[in-house]
Amino acid sequence: MSGNRTFTMVKPEAVENSDSGAILAKIEEAGFRIVAMKKLHLSAERAGKFYEVHNERPFYGELVEYMSSGPIVAVVLEKSNAVADFRTLIGATDPSEAADGTIRKLFAESKAKNAVHGSDSDENAAIEASFFFAELEQF
Ligand code: CMP
């Protein structure tokens, strides 16, 4: 049975382009409820920790540098089948492969600057939500 929560970040280029409001509107219109939200600027160390699972990948250094280059908006979301439905809503990692109408098709610039993060499993959604928010901050 899949879970009801997922975690997303509006990434630095989308925040810089003043797209966070439009992106959050699309997320709410798709039926997700905001459980927790904050804007913050990750240090390179914290960004590296968040993406530690990718630390062997060739793009890890670029990813950490980019994700610590400006403020992000971190959000916990709730909906039935949240992880899978959110990944459908945002589209493929590479915006050139993302389906029409998806958030990445509409707002992303490239595979690295791809507007939003989305958890890839229920287990990672819980880990990622707790990376940013205490239990008392999620309601
Ligand atoms: P995200 O969903 O945040 O999870 C890992 C991120 O790594 C992914 O989105 C992309 O932004 C980034 N990424 C994946 N593949 C590449 C790549 N080939 N080059 C640069 N960044 C990548």
mmCIF file of C-alpha atoms and ligand atoms in Angstrom:
data_model
loop_
_atom_site.group_PDB
_atom_site.id
_atom_site.type_symbol
_atom_site.label_atom_id
_atom_site.label_comp_id
_atom_site.label_asym_id
_atom_site.label_seq_id
_atom_site.Cartn_x
_atom_site.Cartn_y
_atom_site.Cartn_z
ATOM 1 C CA MET A 1 0.000 0.000 0.000
ATOM 2 C CA SER A 2 1.581 3.312 -1.018
ATOM 3 C CA GLY A 3 1.741 6.200 1.411
ATOM 4 C CA ASN A 4 0.094 9.569 1.541
ATOM 5 C CA ARG A 5 3.040 11.910 1.900
ATOM 6 C CA THR A 6 5.834 13.087 -0.336
ATOM 7 C CA PHE A 7 8.518 15.749 -0.154
ATOM 8 C CA THR A 8 9.425 18.413 -2.706
ATOM 9 C CA MET A 9 11.778 21.349 -3.071
ATOM 10 C CA VAL A 10 11.287 24.259 -5.429
ATOM 11 C CA LYS A 11 14.871 24.570 -6.670
ATOM 12 C CA PRO A 12 17.021 27.735 -6.793
ATOM 13 C CA GLU A 13 16.383 28.705 -10.424
ATOM 14 C CA ALA A 14 12.603 28.446 -10.032
ATOM 15 C CA VAL A 15 12.691 30.514 -6.812
ATOM 16 C CA GLU A 16 14.959 33.073 -8.533
ATOM 17 C CA ASN A 17 12.544 33.258 -11.507
ATOM 18 C CA SER A 18 9.591 33.958 -9.147
ATOM 19 C CA ASP A 19 7.952 30.677 -10.209
ATOM 20 C CA SER A 20 7.458 29.228 -6.715
ATOM 21 C CA GLY A 21 3.920 30.631 -6.349
ATOM 22 C CA ALA A 22 2.816 29.303 -9.754
ATOM 23 C CA ILE A 23 4.395 25.912 -9.026
ATOM 24 C CA LEU A 24 2.705 25.663 -5.615
ATOM 25 C CA ALA A 25 -0.634 26.625 -7.218
ATOM 26 C CA LYS A 26 -0.266 23.752 -9.715
ATOM 27 C CA ILE A 27 0.550 21.381 -6.849
ATOM 28 C CA GLU A 28 -2.530 22.437 -4.852
ATOM 29 C CA GLU A 29 -4.751 22.340 -7.961
ATOM 30 C CA ALA A 30 -3.626 18.730 -8.450
ATOM 31 C CA GLY A 31 -5.074 17.877 -5.038
ATOM 32 C CA PHE A 32 -2.004 17.941 -2.798
ATOM 33 C CA ARG A 33 -2.319 19.474 0.660
ATOM 34 C CA ILE A 34 0.621 21.436 2.107
ATOM 35 C CA VAL A 35 1.653 19.784 5.387
ATOM 36 C CA ALA A 36 4.805 21.873 6.018
ATOM 37 C CA MET A 37 6.694 24.554 4.097
ATOM 38 C CA LYS A 38 9.748 26.814 4.520
ATOM 39 C CA LYS A 39 12.149 28.848 2.409
ATOM 40 C CA LEU A 40 15.835 28.423 3.214
ATOM 41 C CA HIS A 41 19.330 28.583 1.719
ATOM 42 C CA LEU A 42 21.168 25.258 1.998
ATOM 43 C CA SER A 43 24.894 25.295 2.690
ATOM 44 C CA ALA A 44 26.987 23.097 0.355
ATOM 45 C CA GLU A 45 27.457 20.724 3.285
ATOM 46 C CA ARG A 46 23.698 20.377 3.903
ATOM 47 C CA ALA A 47 22.941 20.028 0.160
ATOM 48 C CA GLY A 48 25.627 17.342 -0.056
ATOM 49 C CA LYS A 49 24.069 15.501 2.851
ATOM 50 C CA PHE A 50 20.580 15.670 1.323
ATOM 51 C CA TYR A 51 21.836 14.217 -1.982
ATOM 52 C CA GLU A 52 24.345 11.825 -0.374
ATOM 53 C CA VAL A 53 22.714 8.879 -2.158
ATOM 54 C CA HIS A 54 24.085 10.343 -5.430
ATOM 55 C CA ASN A 55 27.636 10.949 -4.175
ATOM 56 C CA GLU A 56 29.193 8.451 -6.596
ATOM 57 C CA ARG A 57 27.445 9.979 -9.618
ATOM 58 C CA PRO A 58 29.391 12.213 -12.036
ATOM 59 C CA PHE A 59 26.938 15.079 -11.582
ATOM 60 C CA TYR A 60 27.099 15.092 -7.743
ATOM 61 C CA GLY A 61 29.461 18.085 -7.439
ATOM 62 C CA GLU A 62 27.414 20.141 -9.899
ATOM 63 C CA LEU A 63 24.197 19.147 -8.123
ATOM 64 C CA VAL A 64 25.496 20.185 -4.686
ATOM 65 C CA GLU A 65 26.895 23.454 -6.006
ATOM 66 C CA TYR A 66 23.638 24.277 -7.742
ATOM 67 C CA MET A 67 21.360 23.329 -4.842
ATOM 68 C CA SER A 68 23.385 25.565 -2.515
ATOM 69 C CA SER A 69 23.525 28.477 -4.998
ATOM 70 C CA GLY A 70 20.357 30.197 -3.753
ATOM 71 C CA PRO A 71 17.253 29.747 -1.600
ATOM 72 C CA ILE A 72 14.901 26.807 -2.073
ATOM 73 C CA VAL A 73 11.356 26.180 -0.831
ATOM 74 C CA ALA A 74 11.011 22.867 1.028
ATOM 75 C CA VAL A 75 7.510 21.390 1.200
ATOM 76 C CA VAL A 76 5.875 18.268 2.629
ATOM 77 C CA LEU A 77 2.741 17.267 0.720
ATOM 78 C CA GLU A 78 -0.188 14.976 1.414
ATOM 79 C CA LYS A 79 -2.472 13.122 -0.996
ATOM 80 C CA SER A 80 -3.406 9.500 -1.568
ATOM 81 C CA ASN A 81 -0.634 7.740 -3.538
ATOM 82 C CA ALA A 82 1.456 10.877 -3.016
ATOM 83 C CA VAL A 83 4.908 9.766 -4.274
ATOM 84 C CA ALA A 84 3.738 8.312 -7.594
ATOM 85 C CA ASP A 85 1.116 10.995 -8.284
ATOM 86 C CA PHE A 86 3.612 13.770 -7.573
ATOM 87 C CA ARG A 87 6.188 12.259 -9.921
ATOM 88 C CA THR A 88 3.527 12.161 -12.634
ATOM 89 C CA LEU A 89 2.673 15.815 -11.943
ATOM 90 C CA ILE A 90 6.309 16.997 -12.205
ATOM 91 C CA GLY A 91 7.314 14.865 -15.221
ATOM 92 C CA ALA A 92 10.658 13.383 -16.268
ATOM 93 C CA THR A 93 13.960 14.545 -14.703
ATOM 94 C CA ASP A 94 15.036 15.952 -18.065
ATOM 95 C CA PRO A 95 12.496 18.645 -19.070
ATOM 96 C CA SER A 96 13.037 17.861 -22.764
ATOM 97 C CA GLU A 97 11.551 14.418 -22.017
ATOM 98 C CA ALA A 98 8.789 15.665 -19.667
ATOM 99 C CA ALA A 99 5.160 15.345 -20.783
ATOM 100 C CA ASP A 100 3.200 18.444 -21.795
ATOM 101 C CA GLY A 101 1.565 20.192 -18.866
ATOM 102 C CA THR A 102 3.963 18.796 -16.273
ATOM 103 C CA ILE A 103 5.729 21.177 -13.882
ATOM 104 C CA ARG A 104 9.172 20.436 -15.316
ATOM 105 C CA LYS A 105 7.925 20.912 -18.887
ATOM 106 C CA LEU A 106 6.499 24.290 -17.879
ATOM 107 C CA PHE A 107 9.197 25.607 -15.549
ATOM 108 C CA ALA A 108 12.475 23.628 -15.802
ATOM 109 C CA GLU A 109 15.546 24.793 -17.726
ATOM 110 C CA SER A 110 17.636 21.608 -17.876
ATOM 111 C CA LYS A 111 18.283 18.235 -16.255
ATOM 112 C CA ALA A 112 20.250 19.960 -13.488
ATOM 113 C CA LYS A 113 18.049 23.068 -13.183
ATOM 114 C CA ASN A 114 14.838 21.068 -13.263
ATOM 115 C CA ALA A 115 12.620 23.330 -11.115
ATOM 116 C CA VAL A 116 11.521 20.791 -8.501
ATOM 117 C CA HIS A 117 12.624 17.736 -6.574
ATOM 118 C CA GLY A 118 10.241 14.859 -5.894
ATOM 119 C CA SER A 119 10.828 11.916 -3.533
ATOM 120 C CA ASP A 120 11.260 8.568 -5.296
ATOM 121 C CA SER A 121 9.791 6.294 -2.585
ATOM 122 C CA ASP A 122 7.707 6.402 0.583
ATOM 123 C CA GLU A 123 10.818 5.605 2.614
ATOM 124 C CA ASN A 124 12.802 8.478 1.101
ATOM 125 C CA ALA A 125 9.827 10.843 1.426
ATOM 126 C CA ALA A 126 9.836 10.268 5.201
ATOM 127 C CA ILE A 127 13.640 10.657 5.423
ATOM 128 C CA GLU A 128 13.599 13.840 3.323
ATOM 129 C CA ALA A 129 10.671 15.409 5.242
ATOM 130 C CA SER A 130 12.478 14.802 8.548
ATOM 131 C CA PHE A 131 15.681 16.323 7.084
ATOM 132 C CA PHE A 132 13.888 19.706 7.010
ATOM 133 C CA PHE A 133 11.000 19.510 9.482
ATOM 134 C CA ALA A 134 10.422 18.362 13.051
ATOM 135 C CA GLU A 135 7.311 16.248 13.661
ATOM 136 C CA LEU A 136 5.648 19.244 15.395
ATOM 137 C CA GLU A 137 6.079 21.347 12.215
ATOM 138 C CA GLN A 138 4.106 18.932 10.006
ATOM 139 C CA PHE A 139 0.324 19.191 10.199
HETATM 140 P P1 CMP B 1 16.115 15.396 -8.177
HETATM 141 O O1 CMP B 1 14.729 14.844 -8.331
HETATM 142 O O2 CMP B 1 16.273 16.541 -7.255
HETATM 143 O O3 CMP B 1 17.106 14.224 -7.730
HETATM 144 C C1 CMP B 1 18.457 14.149 -8.115
HETATM 145 C C2 CMP B 1 18.841 15.263 -9.044
HETATM 146 O O4 CMP B 1 20.045 15.075 -9.722
HETATM 147 C C3 CMP B 1 17.810 15.376 -10.145
HETATM 148 O O5 CMP B 1 16.609 15.867 -9.620
HETATM 149 C C4 CMP B 1 18.522 16.257 -11.139
HETATM 150 O O6 CMP B 1 18.345 17.636 -10.878
HETATM 151 C C5 CMP B 1 19.962 15.899 -10.882
HETATM 152 N N1 CMP B 1 20.483 15.146 -12.027
HETATM 153 C C6 CMP B 1 20.127 13.921 -12.416
HETATM 154 N N2 CMP B 1 20.825 13.561 -13.522
HETATM 155 C C7 CMP B 1 21.637 14.597 -13.813
HETATM 156 C C8 CMP B 1 22.592 14.833 -14.825
HETATM 157 N N3 CMP B 1 22.856 13.926 -15.755
HETATM 158 N N4 CMP B 1 23.231 16.017 -14.814
HETATM 159 C C9 CMP B 1 22.981 16.938 -13.854
HETATM 160 N N5 CMP B 1 22.080 16.768 -12.868
HETATM 161 C C10 CMP B 1 21.410 15.612 -12.856
#
